[in-house]
Short mmCIF file of C-alpha atoms and ligand atoms in Angstrom, two decimals:
data_model
loop_
_atom_site.label_atom_id
_atom_site.label_comp_id
_atom_site.label_asym_id
_atom_site.label_seq_id
_atom_site.Cartn_x
_atom_site.Cartn_y
_atom_site.Cartn_z
CA MET A 1 14.93 -2.80 11.77
CA GLU A 2 17.00 -1.09 14.46
CA GLN A 3 16.67 2.77 15.53
CA GLN A 4 19.31 4.80 13.84
CA ASP A 5 20.77 8.33 13.88
CA VAL A 6 20.58 9.69 10.38
CA THR A 7 22.47 12.88 9.34
CA THR A 8 21.11 14.37 6.28
CA VAL A 9 21.66 17.33 4.00
CA GLY A 10 18.36 19.04 3.20
CA ALA A 11 17.41 20.37 -0.09
CA GLU A 12 18.51 23.84 0.92
CA GLY A 13 22.10 22.54 1.89
CA ARG A 14 20.65 22.50 5.52
CA ARG A 15 22.42 19.97 7.68
CA GLU A 16 20.05 18.53 10.17
CA ALA A 17 20.72 15.79 12.67
CA GLU A 18 17.58 13.63 12.26
CA GLN A 19 17.30 11.22 15.07
CA GLY A 20 14.25 9.02 15.21
CA ALA A 21 12.43 5.97 13.92
CA PRO A 22 13.07 4.22 10.76
CA VAL A 23 11.72 5.64 7.53
CA VAL A 24 10.47 2.71 5.51
CA ALA A 25 9.46 2.91 1.86
CA VAL A 26 6.93 0.18 0.66
CA VAL A 27 7.13 -0.10 -3.19
CA LEU A 28 4.02 -1.81 -4.39
CA ALA A 29 4.74 -3.78 -7.47
CA ALA A 30 2.40 -6.80 -7.16
CA GLY A 31 -0.28 -5.66 -9.63
CA ALA A 32 -1.38 -7.57 -12.63
CA GLY A 33 -1.52 -4.61 -15.09
CA LEU A 34 -4.80 -5.81 -16.62
CA ARG A 35 -5.48 -2.34 -18.11
CA PHE A 36 -2.02 -2.32 -19.55
CA ASP A 37 -1.13 -5.86 -20.75
CA PRO A 38 -1.37 -8.87 -18.48
CA ASP A 39 1.33 -10.67 -20.56
CA ASN A 40 3.74 -7.78 -20.37
CA PRO A 41 3.87 -6.51 -16.64
CA LYS A 42 4.10 -2.76 -16.70
CA GLN A 43 6.17 -2.45 -13.60
CA LEU A 44 8.93 -4.17 -15.73
CA VAL A 45 8.60 -2.20 -18.81
CA ALA A 46 11.75 -0.13 -19.34
CA LEU A 47 11.85 3.57 -19.69
CA ASP A 48 15.13 4.87 -20.97
CA GLY A 49 16.58 1.31 -20.49
CA LYS A 50 15.47 1.04 -16.70
CA PRO A 51 12.40 -0.91 -15.69
CA ILE A 52 9.50 1.24 -14.26
CA VAL A 53 9.87 -0.43 -10.86
CA GLY A 54 13.67 0.41 -10.91
CA TRP A 55 12.94 4.17 -11.21
CA SER A 56 10.79 3.90 -8.17
CA ILE A 57 13.23 1.97 -5.94
CA ASP A 58 15.96 4.16 -7.18
CA ALA A 59 14.10 7.25 -5.87
CA PHE A 60 13.86 5.89 -2.35
CA GLU A 61 17.39 4.24 -2.41
CA HIS A 62 18.85 7.52 -3.24
CA ASN A 63 16.97 9.55 -0.45
CA ALA A 64 19.32 9.73 2.46
CA ARG A 65 16.53 9.88 4.95
CA VAL A 66 14.90 6.62 3.88
CA SER A 67 16.41 3.92 5.93
CA ASP A 68 14.59 0.75 4.65
CA ILE A 69 12.72 -0.44 1.50
CA ILE A 70 10.26 -3.26 1.19
CA VAL A 71 9.23 -4.37 -2.34
CA VAL A 72 5.94 -6.01 -2.81
CA VAL A 73 5.63 -8.28 -5.89
CA ASN A 74 3.55 -11.08 -7.50
CA ALA A 75 4.82 -14.45 -8.76
CA HIS A 76 5.09 -13.12 -12.33
CA VAL A 77 7.48 -10.51 -11.58
CA ARG A 78 9.35 -11.68 -8.56
CA GLY A 79 12.25 -13.04 -10.44
CA ALA A 80 12.90 -9.97 -12.49
CA VAL A 81 12.53 -7.76 -9.53
CA GLU A 82 14.94 -9.68 -7.41
CA GLN A 83 17.44 -9.79 -10.34
CA LEU A 84 17.00 -6.04 -10.84
CA ILE A 85 17.71 -5.44 -7.04
CA THR A 86 20.86 -7.64 -7.21
CA ASP A 87 22.07 -5.94 -10.42
CA ALA A 88 21.53 -2.54 -9.02
CA THR A 89 23.34 -3.27 -5.70
CA TYR A 90 20.72 -1.46 -3.78
CA THR A 91 21.63 -1.24 -0.03
CA LYS A 92 18.21 -0.45 1.54
CA VAL A 93 15.97 -3.19 0.19
CA ARG A 94 15.31 -5.40 3.15
CA ALA A 95 12.78 -7.78 1.75
CA VAL A 96 10.78 -8.73 -1.38
CA ILE A 97 7.47 -10.03 -0.27
CA ASP A 98 4.37 -11.44 -1.92
CA GLY A 99 1.42 -8.98 -2.41
CA GLY A 100 -2.30 -9.92 -2.62
CA ALA A 101 -5.11 -9.90 -4.98
CA GLU A 102 -6.00 -6.18 -4.27
CA ARG A 103 -3.76 -3.20 -3.78
CA ALA A 104 -4.95 -2.92 -0.33
CA ASP A 105 -4.06 -6.66 0.25
CA SER A 106 -0.46 -5.81 -0.79
CA THR A 107 -0.31 -2.95 1.60
CA SER A 108 -1.57 -5.12 4.29
CA ALA A 109 1.01 -7.75 3.56
CA ALA A 110 3.76 -5.15 3.81
CA LEU A 111 2.34 -3.83 7.21
CA GLU A 112 2.33 -7.41 8.59
CA THR A 113 5.82 -7.95 7.42
CA LEU A 114 6.89 -4.57 9.23
CA ALA A 115 4.97 -5.59 12.41
CA ALA A 116 6.67 -9.07 12.50
CA ALA A 117 9.99 -7.25 12.02
CA GLY A 118 9.19 -5.18 15.18
CA VAL A 119 9.20 -1.81 13.38
CA PRO A 120 8.28 0.80 16.10
CA GLY A 121 4.96 2.50 16.00
CA ASP A 122 6.55 5.87 15.35
CA ALA A 123 8.24 4.66 12.22
CA LYS A 124 7.44 6.71 9.08
CA VAL A 125 6.05 4.45 6.39
CA LEU A 126 5.71 5.79 2.78
CA ILE A 127 3.71 3.54 0.62
CA HIS A 128 4.40 4.15 -3.16
CA ASP A 129 2.96 2.81 -6.33
CA SER A 130 5.91 1.29 -8.31
CA VAL A 131 4.28 2.54 -11.51
CA ARG A 132 4.67 6.21 -10.55
CA PRO A 133 8.42 6.20 -11.78
CA PHE A 134 8.90 9.95 -11.48
CA VAL A 135 8.35 10.58 -7.78
CA THR A 136 10.75 13.48 -6.77
CA GLN A 137 13.01 13.76 -3.84
CA THR A 138 10.93 16.87 -2.91
CA GLN A 139 7.88 14.79 -2.68
CA ILE A 140 9.54 12.03 -0.63
CA ASP A 141 11.01 14.75 1.75
CA GLY A 142 7.71 16.43 1.84
CA CYS A 143 6.10 13.14 3.10
CA ILE A 144 8.82 12.54 5.71
CA ASP A 145 8.68 16.14 7.04
CA ALA A 146 4.60 16.08 6.97
CA LEU A 147 4.93 13.14 9.51
CA ASP A 148 6.60 15.35 12.14
CA GLU A 149 3.33 17.37 12.28
CA PHE A 150 0.80 14.84 11.10
CA ASP A 151 0.29 11.04 11.46
CA ALA A 152 -0.80 10.76 7.91
CA ALA A 153 -0.16 12.55 4.68
CA THR A 154 -0.42 12.00 0.87
CA VAL A 155 1.10 13.32 -2.16
CA ALA A 156 -1.75 14.81 -4.29
CA CYS A 157 -2.25 17.24 -7.25
CA PRO A 158 -4.68 20.06 -7.32
CA SER A 159 -7.36 19.09 -9.94
CA THR A 160 -7.43 21.41 -13.01
CA ASP A 161 -10.84 19.81 -13.87
CA THR A 162 -13.88 20.22 -11.90
CA ILE A 163 -14.60 17.06 -10.05
CA LEU A 164 -18.04 15.55 -10.29
CA LEU A 165 -19.27 12.96 -7.59
CA THR A 166 -21.90 10.65 -9.03
CA GLU A 167 -24.51 8.25 -8.05
CA ASP A 168 -26.44 5.47 -9.84
CA LEU A 169 -29.78 6.42 -11.44
CA GLY A 170 -31.03 3.35 -13.26
CA ASP A 171 -28.26 2.41 -15.78
CA ARG A 172 -26.91 6.12 -15.75
CA GLU A 173 -24.52 7.93 -13.53
CA THR A 174 -25.86 11.14 -12.60
CA VAL A 175 -24.20 14.11 -10.76
CA ARG A 176 -24.79 13.98 -7.02
CA SER A 177 -22.46 16.84 -5.95
CA VAL A 178 -19.69 19.06 -7.32
CA PRO A 179 -16.92 19.87 -4.64
CA GLU A 180 -15.36 23.23 -4.76
CA ARG A 181 -12.45 22.98 -7.13
CA ARG A 182 -10.00 24.46 -4.62
CA HIS A 183 -10.78 21.54 -2.42
CA ALA A 184 -10.59 18.93 -5.31
CA TYR A 185 -7.22 16.97 -5.57
CA ARG A 186 -6.10 14.06 -7.39
CA ALA A 187 -4.43 11.50 -4.96
CA GLN A 188 -0.94 10.33 -5.94
CA THR A 189 1.71 8.48 -4.00
CA PRO A 190 3.75 8.20 -1.76
CA GLN A 191 1.15 8.10 0.95
CA ALA A 192 2.85 8.49 4.30
CA PHE A 193 1.85 7.35 7.74
CA ARG A 194 3.15 6.84 11.12
CA PHE A 195 3.24 2.83 11.33
CA SER A 196 0.96 2.69 14.20
CA THR A 197 -1.73 4.77 12.46
CA ILE A 198 -1.80 2.92 9.30
CA HIS A 199 -1.53 -0.45 11.01
CA GLU A 200 -4.55 0.44 13.21
CA ALA A 201 -6.45 1.72 10.26
CA TYR A 202 -5.90 -1.50 8.24
CA ASP A 203 -6.60 -3.61 11.39
CA LEU A 204 -10.15 -1.93 11.74
CA ALA A 205 -10.90 -2.20 8.10
CA SER A 206 -10.07 -5.85 8.05
CA ASP A 207 -13.47 -6.49 9.76
CA ASP A 208 -15.27 -5.32 6.53
CA PRO A 209 -14.64 -7.87 3.59
CA ASP A 210 -16.53 -5.55 1.14
CA PHE A 211 -14.09 -2.49 1.81
CA ARG A 212 -12.11 -2.21 -1.29
CA PRO A 213 -10.13 1.06 -1.13
CA THR A 214 -8.13 2.08 -4.19
CA ASP A 215 -5.55 3.84 -2.05
CA ASP A 216 -4.22 3.80 1.63
CA THR A 217 -5.39 7.24 2.62
CA ARG A 218 -8.99 6.29 2.40
CA VAL A 219 -8.54 3.55 4.95
CA VAL A 220 -7.34 6.30 7.49
CA VAL A 221 -10.17 8.71 6.37
CA ASP A 222 -12.86 6.02 6.86
CA TYR A 223 -11.59 4.11 9.84
CA LEU A 224 -9.72 6.82 11.63
CA PRO A 225 -11.93 9.86 10.75
CA ASP A 226 -10.28 12.08 13.50
CA THR A 227 -6.91 11.69 11.96
CA PRO A 228 -6.10 14.44 9.60
CA VAL A 229 -4.36 13.42 6.38
CA ALA A 230 -2.06 16.33 5.28
CA ILE A 231 -1.62 17.08 1.54
CA VAL A 232 2.00 17.08 0.13
CA GLY A 233 2.43 18.93 -3.23
CA GLY A 234 2.16 16.53 -6.17
CA SER A 235 2.71 17.07 -9.89
CA PRO A 236 1.11 15.96 -13.22
CA LEU A 237 4.74 14.56 -13.80
CA ASN A 238 4.30 12.13 -10.78
CA MET A 239 2.10 10.13 -13.19
CA LYS A 240 0.92 6.69 -12.94
CA VAL A 241 1.53 4.32 -15.71
CA THR A 242 -1.95 2.65 -15.96
CA THR A 243 -2.56 1.94 -19.68
CA LYS A 244 -0.38 1.80 -22.81
CA ASP A 245 -1.64 5.28 -23.68
CA ASP A 246 0.41 6.51 -20.65
CA MET A 247 3.61 5.39 -22.23
CA PRO A 248 4.44 8.20 -24.74
CA PHE A 249 4.17 10.84 -21.81
CA ALA A 250 6.17 8.60 -19.69
CA ALA A 251 8.85 8.14 -22.28
CA VAL A 252 9.11 11.96 -22.70
CA ILE A 253 9.39 12.55 -19.02
CA ALA A 254 12.04 9.76 -18.71
CA ASP A 255 13.96 11.37 -21.50
CA GLU A 256 14.05 14.70 -19.94
CA ILE A 257 15.12 13.49 -16.72
CA THR A 258 17.92 11.36 -18.10
CA LYS A 259 19.12 14.34 -20.18
CA ALA A 260 18.94 16.64 -17.03
CA ALA A 261 21.03 14.21 -15.12
CA ALA A 262 23.62 13.88 -17.96
CA LYS A 263 23.94 17.73 -18.07
CA ARG A 264 24.37 17.79 -14.25
CA HIS A 265 27.12 15.11 -14.46
CA VAL A 266 28.97 16.82 -17.33
CA HIS A 267 28.73 20.12 -15.26
CA THR A 268 30.05 18.33 -12.21
CA MET A 269 32.98 16.75 -14.28
CA PHE A 270 33.92 20.27 -15.68
CA THR A 271 33.72 21.82 -12.40
CA GLN A 272 35.99 19.26 -10.81
CA ALA A 273 38.34 19.39 -13.78
CA LEU A 274 38.81 23.17 -13.48
CA SER A 275 38.97 23.52 -9.84
N1 LIG B 301 -2.82 -6.38 -5.91
C1 LIG B 301 -2.00 -5.27 -6.29
C2 LIG B 301 -2.59 -4.28 -7.12
C3 LIG B 301 -1.89 -3.22 -7.40
N2 LIG B 301 -0.61 -3.15 -6.81
C4 LIG B 301 0.27 -2.04 -7.12
O1 LIG B 301 -0.44 -0.82 -6.95
C5 LIG B 301 0.04 0.16 -7.95
C6 LIG B 301 -1.09 0.87 -8.54
O2 LIG B 301 -2.03 -0.08 -8.98
P1 LIG B 301 -2.37 -0.08 -10.48
O3 LIG B 301 -1.91 0.86 -11.40
O4 LIG B 301 -3.77 -0.37 -10.57
O5 LIG B 301 -1.74 -1.45 -11.05
P2 LIG B 301 -2.55 -2.88 -11.32
O6 LIG B 301 -3.53 -3.20 -10.27
O7 LIG B 301 -1.43 -3.79 -11.75
O8 LIG B 301 -3.39 -2.36 -12.70
P3 LIG B 301 -4.77 -3.10 -13.21
O9 LIG B 301 -5.86 -2.45 -12.23
O10 LIG B 301 -4.84 -2.36 -14.51
O11 LIG B 301 -4.65 -4.50 -13.10
C7 LIG B 301 1.01 -0.48 -8.81
O12 LIG B 301 2.31 -0.25 -8.62
C8 LIG B 301 0.58 -1.88 -8.65
O13 LIG B 301 1.85 -2.97 -8.99
C9 LIG B 301 0.05 -4.03 -5.96
O14 LIG B 301 1.00 -3.99 -5.50
N3 LIG B 301 -1.01 -5.17 -5.77
C1 LIG B 302 -3.10 4.97 -5.16
C2 LIG B 302 -3.39 5.85 -6.37
O1 LIG B 302 -2.32 5.93 -7.19
C3 LIG B 302 -3.89 7.19 -5.95
O2 LIG B 302 -4.40 7.93 -7.02
C4 LIG B 302 -4.58 5.06 -7.05
O3 LIG B 302 -5.84 4.97 -6.28
C5 LIG B 302 -4.10 3.67 -7.62
O4 LIG B 302 -5.14 3.27 -8.39
P1 LIG B 302 -5.02 1.91 -9.25
O5 LIG B 302 -6.22 1.43 -9.79
O6 LIG B 302 -4.42 0.82 -8.14
O7 LIG B 302 -3.88 2.16 -10.12
#
Protein backbone atom coordinates (compact mmCIF):
# COMPACT_ATOMS: atom_id res chain seq x y z
CA MET A 1 0.00 0.00 0.00
CA GLU A 2 1.50 3.32 -1.08
CA GLN A 3 2.27 6.25 1.20
CA GLN A 4 -0.32 8.97 0.83
CA ASP A 5 -1.16 12.46 2.03
CA VAL A 6 -4.52 12.59 3.72
CA THR A 7 -6.34 15.83 4.42
CA THR A 8 -8.93 15.36 7.10
CA VAL A 9 -11.46 17.43 8.96
CA GLY A 10 -11.10 16.70 12.68
CA ALA A 11 -14.06 16.29 15.02
CA GLU A 12 -13.84 19.96 16.03
CA GLY A 13 -13.85 21.05 12.39
CA ARG A 14 -10.11 21.40 12.52
CA ARG A 15 -8.51 20.91 9.14
CA GLU A 16 -5.27 19.13 9.47
CA ALA A 17 -2.92 18.03 6.78
CA GLU A 18 -2.03 14.53 7.90
CA GLN A 19 1.01 13.25 6.04
CA GLY A 20 2.35 9.89 7.00
CA ALA A 21 2.14 6.18 6.76
CA PRO A 22 -1.02 4.23 5.99
CA VAL A 23 -3.70 3.81 8.63
CA VAL A 24 -4.82 0.19 8.30
CA ALA A 25 -7.87 -1.28 9.98
CA VAL A 26 -7.88 -5.03 10.57
CA VAL A 27 -11.45 -6.25 11.11
CA LEU A 28 -11.41 -9.68 12.77
CA ALA A 29 -14.40 -11.78 11.65
CA ALA A 30 -12.99 -15.32 11.60
CA GLY A 31 -14.40 -16.54 14.89
CA ALA A 32 -16.63 -19.61 15.24
CA GLY A 33 -19.10 -17.96 17.62
CA LEU A 34 -19.32 -21.07 19.80
CA ARG A 35 -20.76 -19.12 22.76
CA PHE A 36 -23.42 -17.64 20.45
CA ASP A 37 -24.53 -20.24 17.90
CA PRO A 38 -22.00 -22.13 15.74
CA ASP A 39 -24.76 -22.65 13.17
CA ASN A 40 -25.58 -18.95 12.99
CA PRO A 41 -22.34 -16.93 12.79
CA LYS A 42 -22.86 -13.88 15.00
CA GLN A 43 -20.75 -11.65 12.77
CA LEU A 44 -23.44 -12.10 10.08
CA VAL A 45 -26.45 -11.55 12.35
CA ALA A 46 -28.29 -8.38 11.33
CA LEU A 47 -28.89 -5.39 13.57
CA ASP A 48 -31.36 -2.92 12.06
CA GLY A 49 -31.03 -4.84 8.80
CA LYS A 50 -27.22 -4.69 8.62
CA PRO A 51 -24.92 -7.60 9.51
CA ILE A 52 -22.82 -6.97 12.59
CA VAL A 53 -19.60 -7.20 10.57
CA GLY A 54 -21.01 -4.56 8.23
CA TRP A 55 -21.43 -2.11 11.10
CA SER A 56 -17.75 -2.55 11.96
CA ILE A 57 -16.46 -2.22 8.39
CA ASP A 58 -18.69 0.84 7.89
CA ALA A 59 -17.08 2.58 10.86
CA PHE A 60 -13.58 2.34 9.36
CA GLU A 61 -14.73 2.95 5.77
CA HIS A 62 -16.31 6.21 6.90
CA ASN A 63 -13.28 7.47 8.84
CA ALA A 64 -11.38 9.74 6.46
CA ARG A 65 -8.08 8.99 8.19
CA VAL A 66 -8.28 5.22 7.62
CA SER A 67 -6.61 4.38 4.31
CA ASP A 68 -6.98 0.61 4.10
CA ILE A 69 -9.09 -2.19 5.55
CA ILE A 70 -8.25 -5.89 5.81
CA VAL A 71 -11.09 -8.25 6.73
CA VAL A 72 -10.21 -11.59 8.33
CA VAL A 73 -12.77 -14.38 7.83
CA ASN A 74 -13.28 -18.11 8.11
CA ALA A 75 -14.64 -20.43 5.40
CA HIS A 76 -18.16 -20.35 6.81
CA VAL A 77 -18.59 -16.58 6.49
CA ARG A 78 -16.26 -15.75 3.59
CA GLY A 79 -18.96 -15.83 0.89
CA ALA A 80 -21.40 -13.68 2.84
CA VAL A 81 -18.72 -11.19 3.84
CA GLU A 82 -17.41 -10.87 0.28
CA GLN A 83 -20.98 -10.30 -0.97
CA LEU A 84 -21.55 -7.70 1.76
CA ILE A 85 -18.38 -5.85 0.72
CA THR A 86 -19.44 -5.90 -2.92
CA ASP A 87 -22.99 -4.74 -2.18
CA ALA A 88 -21.80 -1.95 0.10
CA THR A 89 -19.29 -0.73 -2.54
CA TYR A 90 -16.65 -0.22 0.12
CA THR A 91 -13.58 1.52 -1.38
CA LYS A 92 -10.99 0.78 1.29
CA VAL A 93 -11.24 -2.99 1.71
CA ARG A 94 -7.98 -4.25 0.20
CA ALA A 95 -8.23 -7.95 1.04
CA VAL A 96 -10.41 -10.58 2.65
CA ILE A 97 -8.03 -13.14 4.16
CA ASP A 98 -8.38 -16.42 6.06
CA GLY A 99 -7.99 -16.27 9.84
CA GLY A 100 -6.84 -19.00 12.15
CA ALA A 101 -8.02 -21.24 14.98
CA GLU A 102 -7.52 -18.63 17.70
CA ARG A 103 -8.05 -14.87 17.63
CA ALA A 104 -4.28 -14.37 17.85
CA ASP A 105 -3.80 -16.60 14.80
CA SER A 106 -6.17 -14.36 12.87
CA THR A 107 -4.29 -11.24 13.92
CA SER A 108 -1.04 -12.96 12.97
CA ALA A 109 -2.41 -13.82 9.53
CA ALA A 110 -3.33 -10.18 9.00
CA LEU A 111 0.12 -9.00 10.09
CA GLU A 112 1.81 -11.40 7.67
CA THR A 113 -0.45 -10.13 4.89
CA LEU A 114 0.58 -6.55 5.70
CA ALA A 115 4.25 -7.55 5.82
CA ALA A 116 3.99 -9.27 2.44
CA ALA A 117 2.29 -6.14 1.05
CA GLY A 118 5.29 -4.06 2.13
CA VAL A 119 3.40 -1.98 4.69
CA PRO A 120 5.95 0.37 6.32
CA GLY A 121 6.93 -0.14 9.95
CA ASP A 122 5.45 3.23 10.98
CA ALA A 123 2.02 2.36 9.58
CA LYS A 124 -0.77 2.69 12.11
CA VAL A 125 -2.61 -0.63 12.50
CA LEU A 126 -5.99 -0.72 14.26
CA ILE A 127 -7.16 -4.23 15.14
CA HIS A 128 -10.88 -4.51 15.81
CA ASP A 129 -13.34 -7.21 16.83
CA SER A 130 -15.95 -7.31 14.04
CA VAL A 131 -18.50 -8.14 16.75
CA ARG A 132 -18.06 -4.75 18.37
CA PRO A 133 -20.41 -3.05 15.88
CA PHE A 134 -20.76 0.26 17.70
CA VAL A 135 -17.18 1.50 17.69
CA THR A 136 -17.30 5.30 17.37
CA GLN A 137 -15.37 7.72 15.18
CA THR A 138 -14.06 9.30 18.38
CA GLN A 139 -12.60 5.97 19.49
CA ILE A 140 -11.04 5.37 16.05
CA ASP A 141 -9.59 8.90 15.98
CA GLY A 142 -8.40 8.45 19.57
CA CYS A 143 -6.42 5.36 18.52
CA ILE A 144 -4.94 7.10 15.49
CA ASP A 145 -3.95 10.15 17.56
CA ALA A 146 -2.52 8.03 20.41
CA LEU A 147 -0.04 6.47 17.97
CA ASP A 148 1.52 9.89 17.41
CA GLU A 149 2.76 9.69 21.00
CA PHE A 150 2.84 5.96 21.72
CA ASP A 151 3.63 2.82 19.72
CA ALA A 152 0.62 1.01 21.20
CA ALA A 153 -2.82 1.97 22.45
CA THR A 154 -6.09 0.26 23.25
CA VAL A 155 -9.65 1.35 23.69
CA ALA A 156 -10.68 0.39 27.21
CA CYS A 157 -13.52 1.10 29.60
CA PRO A 158 -13.02 1.95 33.29
CA SER A 159 -14.37 -0.95 35.33
CA THR A 160 -17.38 -0.04 37.47
CA ASP A 161 -16.96 -3.35 39.28
CA THR A 162 -14.04 -4.12 41.53
CA ILE A 163 -11.77 -6.56 39.64
CA LEU A 164 -10.58 -9.76 41.36
CA LEU A 165 -7.48 -11.57 40.12
CA THR A 166 -7.69 -15.23 41.12
CA GLU A 167 -5.59 -18.38 41.39
CA ASP A 168 -6.47 -22.08 41.60
CA LEU A 169 -6.76 -23.66 45.05
CA GLY A 170 -7.75 -27.27 44.51
CA ASP A 171 -10.91 -27.19 42.46
CA ARG A 172 -11.80 -23.65 43.60
CA GLU A 173 -10.78 -20.24 42.38
CA THR A 174 -9.56 -18.02 45.20
CA VAL A 175 -8.74 -14.33 45.18
CA ARG A 176 -5.03 -13.64 44.74
CA SER A 177 -5.19 -9.85 44.47
CA VAL A 178 -7.58 -6.95 44.10
CA PRO A 179 -6.14 -4.14 41.95
CA GLU A 180 -7.12 -0.58 42.79
CA ARG A 181 -10.30 0.08 40.89
CA ARG A 182 -8.98 3.35 39.43
CA HIS A 183 -6.42 1.20 37.63
CA ALA A 184 -8.94 -1.46 36.55
CA TYR A 185 -10.16 -1.27 32.94
CA ARG A 186 -12.00 -3.61 30.62
CA ALA A 187 -10.13 -3.94 27.33
CA GLN A 188 -12.12 -3.25 24.18
CA THR A 189 -11.12 -2.67 20.57
CA PRO A 190 -9.73 -1.16 18.38
CA GLN A 191 -6.32 -1.99 19.72
CA ALA A 192 -3.81 0.10 17.84
CA PHE A 193 -0.11 -0.27 17.13
CA ARG A 194 2.65 0.95 14.93
CA PHE A 195 3.08 -1.96 12.52
CA SER A 196 6.71 -2.64 13.49
CA THR A 197 5.72 -2.85 17.17
CA ILE A 198 2.91 -5.37 16.85
CA HIS A 199 4.75 -7.36 14.20
CA GLU A 200 7.82 -7.67 16.45
CA ALA A 201 5.70 -8.62 19.46
CA TYR A 202 3.91 -11.35 17.55
CA ASP A 203 7.20 -12.55 16.11
CA LEU A 204 8.62 -12.92 19.63
CA ALA A 205 5.45 -14.60 20.91
CA SER A 206 5.46 -17.13 18.08
CA ASP A 207 8.27 -19.00 19.86
CA ASP A 208 5.85 -19.92 22.66
CA PRO A 209 3.21 -22.41 21.37
CA ASP A 210 1.41 -22.30 24.71
CA PHE A 211 0.88 -18.52 24.58
CA ARG A 212 -2.85 -17.98 23.99
CA PRO A 213 -3.62 -14.30 24.41
CA THR A 214 -7.24 -13.19 24.24
CA ASP A 215 -6.30 -9.79 22.85
CA ASP A 216 -3.40 -8.09 21.05
CA THR A 217 -2.40 -5.68 23.81
CA ARG A 218 -1.20 -8.58 25.96
CA VAL A 219 1.23 -9.65 23.26
CA VAL A 220 2.96 -6.26 23.52
CA VAL A 221 2.72 -6.13 27.33
CA ASP A 222 4.26 -9.61 27.70
CA TYR A 223 6.85 -9.52 24.92
CA LEU A 224 7.72 -5.83 24.67
CA PRO A 225 7.38 -4.89 28.36
CA ASP A 226 9.17 -1.56 27.89
CA THR A 227 6.54 -0.42 25.37
CA PRO A 228 3.75 1.52 27.10
CA VAL A 229 0.24 0.85 25.86
CA ALA A 230 -1.91 3.98 26.12
CA ILE A 231 -5.54 3.83 27.13
CA VAL A 232 -8.09 5.34 24.73
CA GLY A 233 -11.53 6.06 26.17
CA GLY A 234 -14.01 3.27 25.66
CA SER A 235 -17.68 2.93 26.49
CA PRO A 236 -20.13 0.25 27.60
CA LEU A 237 -21.85 0.97 24.26
CA ASN A 238 -18.73 -0.34 22.48
CA MET A 239 -19.98 -3.75 23.50
CA LYS A 240 -18.88 -7.12 22.16
CA VAL A 241 -21.61 -9.44 20.93
CA THR A 242 -20.53 -12.69 22.57
CA THR A 243 -23.67 -14.63 23.46
CA LYS A 244 -27.32 -14.40 22.48
CA ASP A 245 -27.97 -12.61 25.77
CA ASP A 246 -26.08 -9.64 24.28
CA MET A 247 -28.54 -9.24 21.43
CA PRO A 248 -31.35 -7.28 23.18
CA PHE A 249 -28.86 -4.61 24.32
CA ALA A 250 -27.24 -4.56 20.88
CA ALA A 251 -30.64 -4.14 19.23
CA VAL A 252 -31.48 -1.15 21.45
CA ILE A 253 -28.14 0.53 20.67
CA ALA A 254 -28.50 -0.13 16.94
CA ASP A 255 -32.01 1.33 16.96
CA GLU A 256 -30.85 4.44 18.79
CA ILE A 257 -27.96 4.96 16.36
CA THR A 258 -30.23 4.48 13.35
CA LYS A 259 -32.83 6.91 14.72
CA ALA A 260 -30.16 9.52 15.48
CA ALA A 261 -28.75 9.19 11.96
CA ALA A 262 -32.22 9.59 10.47
CA LYS A 263 -32.79 12.74 12.54
CA ARG A 264 -29.48 14.17 11.34
CA HIS A 265 -30.41 13.36 7.74
CA VAL A 266 -33.80 15.09 8.05
CA HIS A 267 -32.14 18.11 9.68
CA THR A 268 -29.63 18.31 6.86
CA MET A 269 -32.40 18.05 4.26
CA PHE A 270 -34.40 20.85 5.92
CA THR A 271 -31.30 23.03 6.30
CA GLN A 272 -30.45 22.60 2.63
CA ALA A 273 -34.06 23.15 1.54
CA LEU A 274 -34.39 26.34 3.61
CA SER A 275 -30.99 27.81 2.73
N1 LIG B 1 -10.06 -17.50 15.48
C1 LIG B 1 -10.68 -16.32 15.65
C2 LIG B 1 -11.42 -16.03 16.84
C3 LIG B 1 -12.05 -14.81 16.96
N2 LIG B 1 -11.94 -13.91 15.95
C4 LIG B 1 -12.65 -12.66 16.03
O1 LIG B 1 -12.30 -11.98 17.22
C5 LIG B 1 -13.44 -11.25 17.71
C6 LIG B 1 -13.67 -11.54 19.19
O2 LIG B 1 -13.76 -12.92 19.34
P1 LIG B 1 -15.01 -13.65 20.04
O3 LIG B 1 -16.07 -12.70 20.43
O4 LIG B 1 -14.49 -14.61 21.04
O5 LIG B 1 -15.57 -14.48 18.81
P2 LIG B 1 -15.54 -16.04 18.68
O6 LIG B 1 -14.15 -16.56 18.89
O7 LIG B 1 -16.22 -16.33 17.38
O8 LIG B 1 -16.48 -16.52 19.89
P3 LIG B 1 -16.39 -17.90 20.67
O9 LIG B 1 -15.21 -17.79 21.56
O10 LIG B 1 -17.71 -17.92 21.40
O11 LIG B 1 -16.28 -19.00 19.63
C7 LIG B 1 -14.62 -11.62 16.85
O12 LIG B 1 -14.91 -10.57 15.95
C8 LIG B 1 -14.15 -12.87 16.12
O13 LIG B 1 -14.72 -13.00 14.82
C9 LIG B 1 -11.20 -14.17 14.79
O14 LIG B 1 -11.14 -13.32 13.88
N3 LIG B 1 -10.57 -15.38 14.67
C1 LIG C 1 -10.13 -8.38 22.38
C2 LIG C 1 -11.22 -8.33 23.43
O1 LIG C 1 -12.41 -7.86 22.85
C3 LIG C 1 -10.80 -7.39 24.53
O2 LIG C 1 -11.75 -7.44 25.58
C4 LIG C 1 -11.52 -9.73 24.03
O3 LIG C 1 -10.38 -10.24 24.68
C5 LIG C 1 -11.94 -10.70 22.96
O4 LIG C 1 -12.26 -11.90 23.64
P1 LIG C 1 -12.99 -13.05 22.83
O5 LIG C 1 -13.08 -14.21 23.76
O6 LIG C 1 -12.12 -13.33 21.62
O7 LIG C 1 -14.33 -12.49 22.46
